[in-house]
CSV table of C-alpha atoms (C1' of nucleotides) in Angstrom, one decimal:
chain,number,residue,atom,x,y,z
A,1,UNK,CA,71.9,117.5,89.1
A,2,UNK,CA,73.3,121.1,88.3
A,3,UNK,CA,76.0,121.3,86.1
A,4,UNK,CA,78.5,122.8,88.6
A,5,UNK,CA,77.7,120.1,91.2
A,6,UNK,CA,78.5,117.5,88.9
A,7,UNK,CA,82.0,119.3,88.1
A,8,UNK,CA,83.2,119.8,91.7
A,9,UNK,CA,81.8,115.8,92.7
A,10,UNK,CA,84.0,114.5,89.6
A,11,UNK,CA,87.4,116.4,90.6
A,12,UNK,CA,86.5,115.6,94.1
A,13,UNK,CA,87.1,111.4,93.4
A,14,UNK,CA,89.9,112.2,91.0
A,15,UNK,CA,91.9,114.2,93.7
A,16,UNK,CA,90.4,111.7,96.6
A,17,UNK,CA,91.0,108.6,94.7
A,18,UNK,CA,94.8,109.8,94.5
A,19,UNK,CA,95.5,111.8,97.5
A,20,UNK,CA,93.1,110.5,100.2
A,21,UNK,CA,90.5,112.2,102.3
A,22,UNK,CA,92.8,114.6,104.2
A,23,UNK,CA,95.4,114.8,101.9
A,24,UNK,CA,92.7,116.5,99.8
A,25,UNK,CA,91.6,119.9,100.7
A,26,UNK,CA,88.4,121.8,99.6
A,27,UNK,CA,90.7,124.9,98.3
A,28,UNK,CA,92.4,122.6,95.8
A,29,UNK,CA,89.0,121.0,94.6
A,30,UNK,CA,87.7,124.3,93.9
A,31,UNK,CA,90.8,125.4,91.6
A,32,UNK,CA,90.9,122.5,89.3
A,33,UNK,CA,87.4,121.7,88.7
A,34,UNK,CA,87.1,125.3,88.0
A,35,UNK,CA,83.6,125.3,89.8
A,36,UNK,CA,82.7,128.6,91.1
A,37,UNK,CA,83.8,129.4,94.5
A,38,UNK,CA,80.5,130.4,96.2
A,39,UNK,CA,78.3,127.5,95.6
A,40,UNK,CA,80.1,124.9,97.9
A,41,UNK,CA,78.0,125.3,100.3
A,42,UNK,CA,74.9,125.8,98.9
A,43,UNK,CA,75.6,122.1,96.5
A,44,UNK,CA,77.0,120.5,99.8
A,45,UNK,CA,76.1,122.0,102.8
A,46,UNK,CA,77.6,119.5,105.5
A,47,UNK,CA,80.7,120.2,103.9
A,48,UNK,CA,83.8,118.1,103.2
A,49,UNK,CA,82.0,114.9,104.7
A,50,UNK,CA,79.1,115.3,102.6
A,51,UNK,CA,81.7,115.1,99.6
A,52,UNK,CA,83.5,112.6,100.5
A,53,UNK,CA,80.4,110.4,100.8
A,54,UNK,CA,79.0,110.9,97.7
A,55,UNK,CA,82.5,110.6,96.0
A,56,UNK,CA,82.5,107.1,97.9
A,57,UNK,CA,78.9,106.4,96.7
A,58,UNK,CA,79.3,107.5,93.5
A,59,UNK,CA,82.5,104.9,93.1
A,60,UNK,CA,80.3,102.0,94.1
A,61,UNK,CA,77.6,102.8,91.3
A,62,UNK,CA,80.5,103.5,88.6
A,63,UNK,CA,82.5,100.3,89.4
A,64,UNK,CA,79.7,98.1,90.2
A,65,UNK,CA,77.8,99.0,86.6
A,66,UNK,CA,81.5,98.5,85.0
A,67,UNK,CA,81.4,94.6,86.1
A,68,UNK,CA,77.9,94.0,84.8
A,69,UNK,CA,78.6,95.2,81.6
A,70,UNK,CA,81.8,94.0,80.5
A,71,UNK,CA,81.4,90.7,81.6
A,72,UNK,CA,77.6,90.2,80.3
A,73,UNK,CA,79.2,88.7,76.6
A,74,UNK,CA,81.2,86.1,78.6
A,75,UNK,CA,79.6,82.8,79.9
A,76,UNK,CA,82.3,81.5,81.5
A,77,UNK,CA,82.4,83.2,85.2
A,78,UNK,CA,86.3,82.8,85.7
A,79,UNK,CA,87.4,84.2,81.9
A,80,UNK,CA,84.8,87.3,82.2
A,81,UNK,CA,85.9,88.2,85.7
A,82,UNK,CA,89.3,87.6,84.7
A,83,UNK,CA,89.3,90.2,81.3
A,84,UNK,CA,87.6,92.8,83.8
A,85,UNK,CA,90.5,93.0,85.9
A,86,UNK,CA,92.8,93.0,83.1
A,87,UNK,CA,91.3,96.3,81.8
A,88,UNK,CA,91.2,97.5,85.1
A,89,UNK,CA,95.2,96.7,85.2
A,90,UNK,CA,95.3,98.9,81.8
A,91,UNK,CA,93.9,101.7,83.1
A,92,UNK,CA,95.7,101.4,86.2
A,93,UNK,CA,98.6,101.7,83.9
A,94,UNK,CA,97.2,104.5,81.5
A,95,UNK,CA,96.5,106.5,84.9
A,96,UNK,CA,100.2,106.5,86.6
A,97,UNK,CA,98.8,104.0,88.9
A,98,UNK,CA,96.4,107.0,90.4
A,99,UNK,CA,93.5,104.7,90.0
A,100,UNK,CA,90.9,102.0,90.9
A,101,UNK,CA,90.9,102.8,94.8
A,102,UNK,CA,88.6,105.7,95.3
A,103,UNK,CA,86.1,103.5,97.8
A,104,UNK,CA,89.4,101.7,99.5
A,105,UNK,CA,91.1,105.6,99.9
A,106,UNK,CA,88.1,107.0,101.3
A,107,UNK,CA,87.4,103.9,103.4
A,108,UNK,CA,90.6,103.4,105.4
A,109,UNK,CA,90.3,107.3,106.3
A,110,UNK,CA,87.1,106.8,107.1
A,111,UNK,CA,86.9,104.7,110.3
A,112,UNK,CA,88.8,107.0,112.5
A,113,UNK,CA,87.4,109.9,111.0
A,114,UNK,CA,83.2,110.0,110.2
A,115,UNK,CA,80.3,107.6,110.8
A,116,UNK,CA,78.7,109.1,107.9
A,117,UNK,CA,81.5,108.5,105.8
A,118,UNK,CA,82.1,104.9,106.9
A,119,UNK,CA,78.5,104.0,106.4
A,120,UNK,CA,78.8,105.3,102.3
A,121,UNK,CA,82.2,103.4,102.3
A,122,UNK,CA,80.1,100.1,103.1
A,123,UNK,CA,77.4,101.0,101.0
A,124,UNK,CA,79.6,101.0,97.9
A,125,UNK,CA,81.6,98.2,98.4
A,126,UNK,CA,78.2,96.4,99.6
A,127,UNK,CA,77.4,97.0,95.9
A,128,UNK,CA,80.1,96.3,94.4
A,129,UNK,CA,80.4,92.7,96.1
A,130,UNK,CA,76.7,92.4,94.9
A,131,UNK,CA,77.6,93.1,91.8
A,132,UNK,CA,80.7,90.2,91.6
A,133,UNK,CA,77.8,87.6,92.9
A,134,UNK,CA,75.4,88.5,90.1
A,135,UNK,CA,78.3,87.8,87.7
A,136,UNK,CA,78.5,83.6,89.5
A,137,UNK,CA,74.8,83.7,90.2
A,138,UNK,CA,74.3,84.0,86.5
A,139,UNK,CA,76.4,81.3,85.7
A,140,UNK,CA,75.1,79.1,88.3
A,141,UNK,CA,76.4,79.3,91.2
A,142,UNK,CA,74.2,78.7,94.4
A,143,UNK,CA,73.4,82.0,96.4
A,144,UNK,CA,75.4,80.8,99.2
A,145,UNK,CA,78.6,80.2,98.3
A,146,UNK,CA,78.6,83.2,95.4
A,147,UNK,CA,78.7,85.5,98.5
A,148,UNK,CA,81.6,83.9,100.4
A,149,UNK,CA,83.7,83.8,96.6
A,150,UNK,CA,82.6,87.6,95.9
A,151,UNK,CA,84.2,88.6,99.1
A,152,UNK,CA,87.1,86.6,98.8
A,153,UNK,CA,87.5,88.4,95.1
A,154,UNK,CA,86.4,92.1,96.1
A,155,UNK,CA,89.8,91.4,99.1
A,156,UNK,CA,91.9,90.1,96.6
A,157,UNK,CA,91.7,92.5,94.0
A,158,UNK,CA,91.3,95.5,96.8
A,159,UNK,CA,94.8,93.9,98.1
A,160,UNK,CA,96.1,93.7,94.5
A,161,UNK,CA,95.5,96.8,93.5
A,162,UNK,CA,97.1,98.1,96.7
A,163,UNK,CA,100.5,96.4,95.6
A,164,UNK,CA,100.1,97.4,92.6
A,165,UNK,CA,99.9,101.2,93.3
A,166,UNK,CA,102.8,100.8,95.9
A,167,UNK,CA,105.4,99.3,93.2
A,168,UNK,CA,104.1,101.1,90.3
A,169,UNK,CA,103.5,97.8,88.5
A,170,UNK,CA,99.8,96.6,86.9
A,171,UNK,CA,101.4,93.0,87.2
A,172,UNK,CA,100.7,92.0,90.3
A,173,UNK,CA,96.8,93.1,90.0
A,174,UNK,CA,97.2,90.8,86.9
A,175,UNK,CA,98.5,88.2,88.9
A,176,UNK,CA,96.0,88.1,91.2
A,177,UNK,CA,93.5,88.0,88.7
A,178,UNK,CA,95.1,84.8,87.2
A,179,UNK,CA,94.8,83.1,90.2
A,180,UNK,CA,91.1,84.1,90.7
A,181,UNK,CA,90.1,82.4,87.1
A,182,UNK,CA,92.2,79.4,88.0
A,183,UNK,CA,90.3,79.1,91.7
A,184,UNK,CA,86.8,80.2,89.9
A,185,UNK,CA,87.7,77.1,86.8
A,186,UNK,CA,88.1,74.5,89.8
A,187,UNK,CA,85.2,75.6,92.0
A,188,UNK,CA,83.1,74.5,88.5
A,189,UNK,CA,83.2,70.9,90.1
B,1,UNK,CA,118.7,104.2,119.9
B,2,UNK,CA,117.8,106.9,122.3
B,3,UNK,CA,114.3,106.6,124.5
B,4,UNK,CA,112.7,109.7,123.7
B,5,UNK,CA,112.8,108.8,120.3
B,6,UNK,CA,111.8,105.1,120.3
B,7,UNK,CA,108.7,106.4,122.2
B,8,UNK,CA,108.2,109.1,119.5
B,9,UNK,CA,108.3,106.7,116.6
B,10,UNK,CA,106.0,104.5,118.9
B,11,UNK,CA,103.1,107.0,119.1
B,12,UNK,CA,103.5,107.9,116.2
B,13,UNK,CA,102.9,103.8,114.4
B,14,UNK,CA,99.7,103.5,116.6
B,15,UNK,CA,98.4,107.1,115.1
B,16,UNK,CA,99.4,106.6,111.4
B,17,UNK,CA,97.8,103.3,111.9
B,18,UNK,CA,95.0,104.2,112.6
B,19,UNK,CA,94.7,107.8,111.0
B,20,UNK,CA,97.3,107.7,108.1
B,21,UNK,CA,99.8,109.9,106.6
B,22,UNK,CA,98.0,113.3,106.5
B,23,UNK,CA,95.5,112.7,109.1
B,24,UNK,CA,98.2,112.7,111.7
B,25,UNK,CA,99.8,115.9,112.6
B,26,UNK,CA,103.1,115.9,114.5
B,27,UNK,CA,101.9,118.0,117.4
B,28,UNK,CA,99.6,115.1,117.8
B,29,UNK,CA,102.2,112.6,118.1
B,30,UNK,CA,104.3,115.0,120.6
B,31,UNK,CA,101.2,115.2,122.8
B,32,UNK,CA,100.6,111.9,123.1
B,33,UNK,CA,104.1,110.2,123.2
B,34,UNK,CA,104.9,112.7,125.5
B,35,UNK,CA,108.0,113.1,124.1
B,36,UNK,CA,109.9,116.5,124.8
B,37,UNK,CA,108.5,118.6,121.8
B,38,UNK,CA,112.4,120.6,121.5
B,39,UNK,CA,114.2,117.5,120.2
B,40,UNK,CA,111.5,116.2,117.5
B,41,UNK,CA,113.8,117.4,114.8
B,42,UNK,CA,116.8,117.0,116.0
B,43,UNK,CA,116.0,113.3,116.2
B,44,UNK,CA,114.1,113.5,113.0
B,45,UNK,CA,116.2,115.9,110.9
B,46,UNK,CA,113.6,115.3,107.5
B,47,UNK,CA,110.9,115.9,109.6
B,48,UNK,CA,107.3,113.9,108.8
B,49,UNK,CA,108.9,112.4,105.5
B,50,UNK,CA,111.5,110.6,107.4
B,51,UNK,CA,109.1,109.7,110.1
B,52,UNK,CA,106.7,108.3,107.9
B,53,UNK,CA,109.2,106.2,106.6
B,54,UNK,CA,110.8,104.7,109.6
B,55,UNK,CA,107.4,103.8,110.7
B,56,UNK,CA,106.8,101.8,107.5
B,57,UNK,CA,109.9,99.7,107.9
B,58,UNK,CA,109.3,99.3,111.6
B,59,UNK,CA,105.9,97.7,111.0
B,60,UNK,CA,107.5,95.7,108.0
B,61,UNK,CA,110.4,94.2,110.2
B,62,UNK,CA,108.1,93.5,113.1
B,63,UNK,CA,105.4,92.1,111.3
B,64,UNK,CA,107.5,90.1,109.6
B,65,UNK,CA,109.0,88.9,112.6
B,66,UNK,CA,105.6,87.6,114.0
B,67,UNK,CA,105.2,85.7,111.0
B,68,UNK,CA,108.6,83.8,111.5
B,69,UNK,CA,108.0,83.3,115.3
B,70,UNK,CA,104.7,81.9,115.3
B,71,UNK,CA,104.5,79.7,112.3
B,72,UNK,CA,107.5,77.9,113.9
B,73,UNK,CA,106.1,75.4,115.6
B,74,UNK,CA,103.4,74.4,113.0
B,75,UNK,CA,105.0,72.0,110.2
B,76,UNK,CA,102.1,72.1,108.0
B,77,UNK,CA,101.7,75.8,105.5
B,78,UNK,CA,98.4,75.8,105.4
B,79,UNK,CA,97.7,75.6,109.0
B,80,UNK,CA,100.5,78.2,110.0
B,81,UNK,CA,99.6,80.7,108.3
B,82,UNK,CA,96.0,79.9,108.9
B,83,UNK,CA,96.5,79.9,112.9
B,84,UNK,CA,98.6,83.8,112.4
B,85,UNK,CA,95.7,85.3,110.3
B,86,UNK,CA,93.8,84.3,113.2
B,87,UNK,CA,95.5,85.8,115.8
B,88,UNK,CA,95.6,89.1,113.7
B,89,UNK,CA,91.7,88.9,113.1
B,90,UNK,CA,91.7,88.8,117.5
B,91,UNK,CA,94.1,91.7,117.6
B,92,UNK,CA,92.0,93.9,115.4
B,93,UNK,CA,88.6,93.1,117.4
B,94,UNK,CA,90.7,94.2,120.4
B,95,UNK,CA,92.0,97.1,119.3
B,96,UNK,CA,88.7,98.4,117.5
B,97,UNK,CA,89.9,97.8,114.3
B,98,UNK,CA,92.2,100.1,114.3
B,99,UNK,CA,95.4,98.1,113.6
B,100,UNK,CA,97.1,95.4,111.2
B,101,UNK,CA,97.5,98.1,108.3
B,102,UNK,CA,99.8,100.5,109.4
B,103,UNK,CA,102.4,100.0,105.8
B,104,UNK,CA,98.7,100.2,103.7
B,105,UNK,CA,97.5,103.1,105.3
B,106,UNK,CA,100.9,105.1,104.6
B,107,UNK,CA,101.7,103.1,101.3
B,108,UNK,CA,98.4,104.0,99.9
B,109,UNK,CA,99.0,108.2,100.5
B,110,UNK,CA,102.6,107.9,99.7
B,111,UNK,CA,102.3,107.6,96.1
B,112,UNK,CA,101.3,110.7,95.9
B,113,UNK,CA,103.1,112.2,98.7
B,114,UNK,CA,106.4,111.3,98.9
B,115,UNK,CA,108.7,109.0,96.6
B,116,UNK,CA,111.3,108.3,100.0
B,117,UNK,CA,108.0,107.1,102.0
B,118,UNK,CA,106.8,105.0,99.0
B,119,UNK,CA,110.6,103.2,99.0
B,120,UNK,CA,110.1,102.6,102.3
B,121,UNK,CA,106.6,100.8,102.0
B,122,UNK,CA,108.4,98.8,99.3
B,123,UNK,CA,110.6,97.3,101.6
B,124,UNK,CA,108.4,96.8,104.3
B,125,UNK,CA,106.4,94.8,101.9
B,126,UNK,CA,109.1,93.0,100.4
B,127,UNK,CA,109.9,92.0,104.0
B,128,UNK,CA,106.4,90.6,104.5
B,129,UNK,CA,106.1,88.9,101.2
B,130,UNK,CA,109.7,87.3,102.2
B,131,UNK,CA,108.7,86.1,105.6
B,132,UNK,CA,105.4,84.3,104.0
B,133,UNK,CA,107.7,82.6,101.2
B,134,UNK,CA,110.0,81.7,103.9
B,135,UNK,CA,107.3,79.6,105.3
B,136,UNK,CA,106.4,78.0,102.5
B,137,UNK,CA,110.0,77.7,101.5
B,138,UNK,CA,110.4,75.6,104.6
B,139,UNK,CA,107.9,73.0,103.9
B,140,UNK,CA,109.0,72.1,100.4
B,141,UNK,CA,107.2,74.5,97.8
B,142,UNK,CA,109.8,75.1,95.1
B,143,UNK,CA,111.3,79.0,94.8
B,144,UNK,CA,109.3,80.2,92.1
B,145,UNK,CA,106.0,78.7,92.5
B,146,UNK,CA,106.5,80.2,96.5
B,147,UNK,CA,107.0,83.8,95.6
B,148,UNK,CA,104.0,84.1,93.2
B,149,UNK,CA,101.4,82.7,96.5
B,150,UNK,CA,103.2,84.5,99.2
B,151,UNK,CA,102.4,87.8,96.9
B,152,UNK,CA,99.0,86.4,96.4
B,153,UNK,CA,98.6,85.7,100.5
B,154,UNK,CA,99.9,89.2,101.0
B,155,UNK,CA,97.3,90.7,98.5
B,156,UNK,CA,94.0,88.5,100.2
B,157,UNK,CA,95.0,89.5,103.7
B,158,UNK,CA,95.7,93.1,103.1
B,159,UNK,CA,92.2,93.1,100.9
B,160,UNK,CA,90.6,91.0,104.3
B,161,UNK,CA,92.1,93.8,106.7
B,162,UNK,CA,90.6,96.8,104.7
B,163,UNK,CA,87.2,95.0,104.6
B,164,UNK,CA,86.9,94.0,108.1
B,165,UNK,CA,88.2,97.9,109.2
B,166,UNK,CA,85.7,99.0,106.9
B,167,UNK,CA,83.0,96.8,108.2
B,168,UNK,CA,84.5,96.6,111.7
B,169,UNK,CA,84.2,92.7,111.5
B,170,UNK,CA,86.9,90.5,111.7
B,171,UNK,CA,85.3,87.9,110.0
B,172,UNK,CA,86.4,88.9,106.3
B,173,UNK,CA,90.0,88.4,107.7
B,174,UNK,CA,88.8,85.5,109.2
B,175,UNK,CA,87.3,84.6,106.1
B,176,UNK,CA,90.5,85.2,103.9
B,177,UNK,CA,92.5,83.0,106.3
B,178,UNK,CA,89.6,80.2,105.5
B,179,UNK,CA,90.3,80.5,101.5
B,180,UNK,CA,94.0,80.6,102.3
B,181,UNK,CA,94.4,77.4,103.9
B,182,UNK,CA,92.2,75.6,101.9
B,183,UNK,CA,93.9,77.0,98.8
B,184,UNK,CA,97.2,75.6,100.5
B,185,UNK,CA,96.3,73.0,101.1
B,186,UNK,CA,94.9,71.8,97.4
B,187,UNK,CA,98.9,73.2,96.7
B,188,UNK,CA,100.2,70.3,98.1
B,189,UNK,CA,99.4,68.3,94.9
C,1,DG,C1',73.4,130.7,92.8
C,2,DT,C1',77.4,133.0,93.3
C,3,DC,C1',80.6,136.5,95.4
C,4,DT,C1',83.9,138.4,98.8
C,5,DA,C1',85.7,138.7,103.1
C,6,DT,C1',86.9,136.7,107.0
C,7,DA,C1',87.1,133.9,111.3
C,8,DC,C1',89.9,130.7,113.7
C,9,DG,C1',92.5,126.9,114.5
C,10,DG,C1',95.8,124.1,112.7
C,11,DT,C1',100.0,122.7,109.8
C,12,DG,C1',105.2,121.6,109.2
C,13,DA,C1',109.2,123.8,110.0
C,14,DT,C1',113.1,127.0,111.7
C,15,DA,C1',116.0,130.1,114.8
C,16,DG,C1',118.3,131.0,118.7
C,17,DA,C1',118.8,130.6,123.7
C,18,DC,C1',120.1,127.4,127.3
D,1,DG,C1',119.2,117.6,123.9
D,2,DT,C1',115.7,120.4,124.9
D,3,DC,C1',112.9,124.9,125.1
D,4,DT,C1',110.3,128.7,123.5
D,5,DA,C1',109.0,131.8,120.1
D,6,DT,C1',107.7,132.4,115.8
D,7,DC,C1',107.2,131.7,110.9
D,8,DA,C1',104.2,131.6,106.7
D,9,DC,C1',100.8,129.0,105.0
D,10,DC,C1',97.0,126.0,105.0
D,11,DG,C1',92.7,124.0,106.5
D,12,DT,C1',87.2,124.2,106.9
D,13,DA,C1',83.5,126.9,107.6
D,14,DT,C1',80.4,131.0,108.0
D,15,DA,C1',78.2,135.7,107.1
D,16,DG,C1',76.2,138.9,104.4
D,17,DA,C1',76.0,141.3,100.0
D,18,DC,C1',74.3,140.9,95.3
DNA sequence: GTCTATACGGTGATAGAC
DNA sequence: GTCTATCACCGTATAGAC
């Protein structure tokens, strides 16, 4: 939990999350989180797969607490989910569209790349999926079909955000979250 | 049109696919394509930018291709479509998962790489998003209300492929091609 | 915990001969 | 059209001093 370690993990996701796993190099995470040069290896000594699996992990916790939080106020199951992705859209926005893909980055790399890494990349979208179900089994959805519908909304949004990152426009994650309230409103019945 | 560099552009598709953008290097491709290493840039002047981006519109013509040929035959939208995710969902447990997001895997570093590759990703998807519209076009759905689902199909698949690679299960695609027909089908109102 | 130095292979790209 | 040689730079990782 030193100081240092914390510093390097953070600009890891933030270059990661934008450039990718090899599109990121270890030189360039050690300029611009200004950790000192010498302790790489001693913080993370498997090296650049260690840190890209905690950067992965690490996402899942972060984005997975996010979604209990902000839609804990909101009863309704289709309007809290829906105001979540909204504010993810801002940010998205606020960010130069450098945002809100960290796992699906890190994940795509993954597979042809590093067990270990793939294994972390399932792990945090495992929780994040978990985290979408609590938000229906709350409301009263039966176990069952909450997992099915949290997959369904982790791949749309995942897809969304995709889109939106290639054309540089929050809209069509918005969209998508429109249509995910207006399927979640009719699967009330 | 020239053979040495059709089987150039070949290779490299199937290692981008699979690899991405920066993961692929092109000494890699000229190994494996087996493609006279002297003439790489005199067929590919802008070297890996102009690569990148031929293999993005490739994969966005021919996939887009496959979705015109083999919804043909099927007059109902919902079932189409449903019947191609299917055979995509085959073709990635047959290639170990390792295919159907060769425009993501590119689009997703080319934000940050390159603003000629990200064009290119554009189009490709715009030539995706057309061919699904098409279909729906074709069975009565009125223009607008056909655009704003065909972006929404594009977005669930994509978000299907990324978690079945990830989990290295077809059966989130399979999944997503479940929700889409049913949503289709509840269209027809 | 942190530093410096360094090993070693790889990267995309270019020049000039044929 | 293709080849070879070569470029300058970058990548990850390690060793050993402090």
């Amino acid at each position: 939990m030193s100081d240092n370690r914390e510093k390097f993990l953070l600009t890891a996701s933030a270059l990661m999350e934008k450039q990718g796993y090899c599109g990121t190099g270890l030189n360039e995470i050690l300029e611009k989180s200004g950790a000192p040069k010498g302790s790489l290896y001693y913080y993370f000594p498997d090296g650049k797969e260690q840190i890209a699996s905690e950067v992965a992990l690490r996402a899942g916790k972060i984005i997975s607490g996010r979604i209990q939080e902000r839609t804990r106020d909101q009863p309704e199951a289709g309007k809290a989910i829906h105001e979540f992705l909204y504010t993810v859209a801002l940010r998205m926005e606020e960010t130069e569209f450098h945002t809100g893909s960290t796992i699906t980055m890190v994940a795509m790399e993954s597979v042809a790349q590093s067990q270990r890494i793939n294994q972390a990349c399932r792990e945090a979208y495992g929780m994040i999926i978990d985290a979408f179900k609590g938000v229906l089994l709350n409301r009263g959805m039966e176990e069952a079909k909450a997992v099915g519908i949290a997959e369904m909304i982790v791949a749309a949004v995942e897809g969304g955000i995709m889109l939106s990152r290639t054309y540089q426009s929050a809209d069509y994650l918005r969209r998508v979250a429109d249509h995910i309230r207006q399927m979640l409103d009719s699967k009330i019945n």
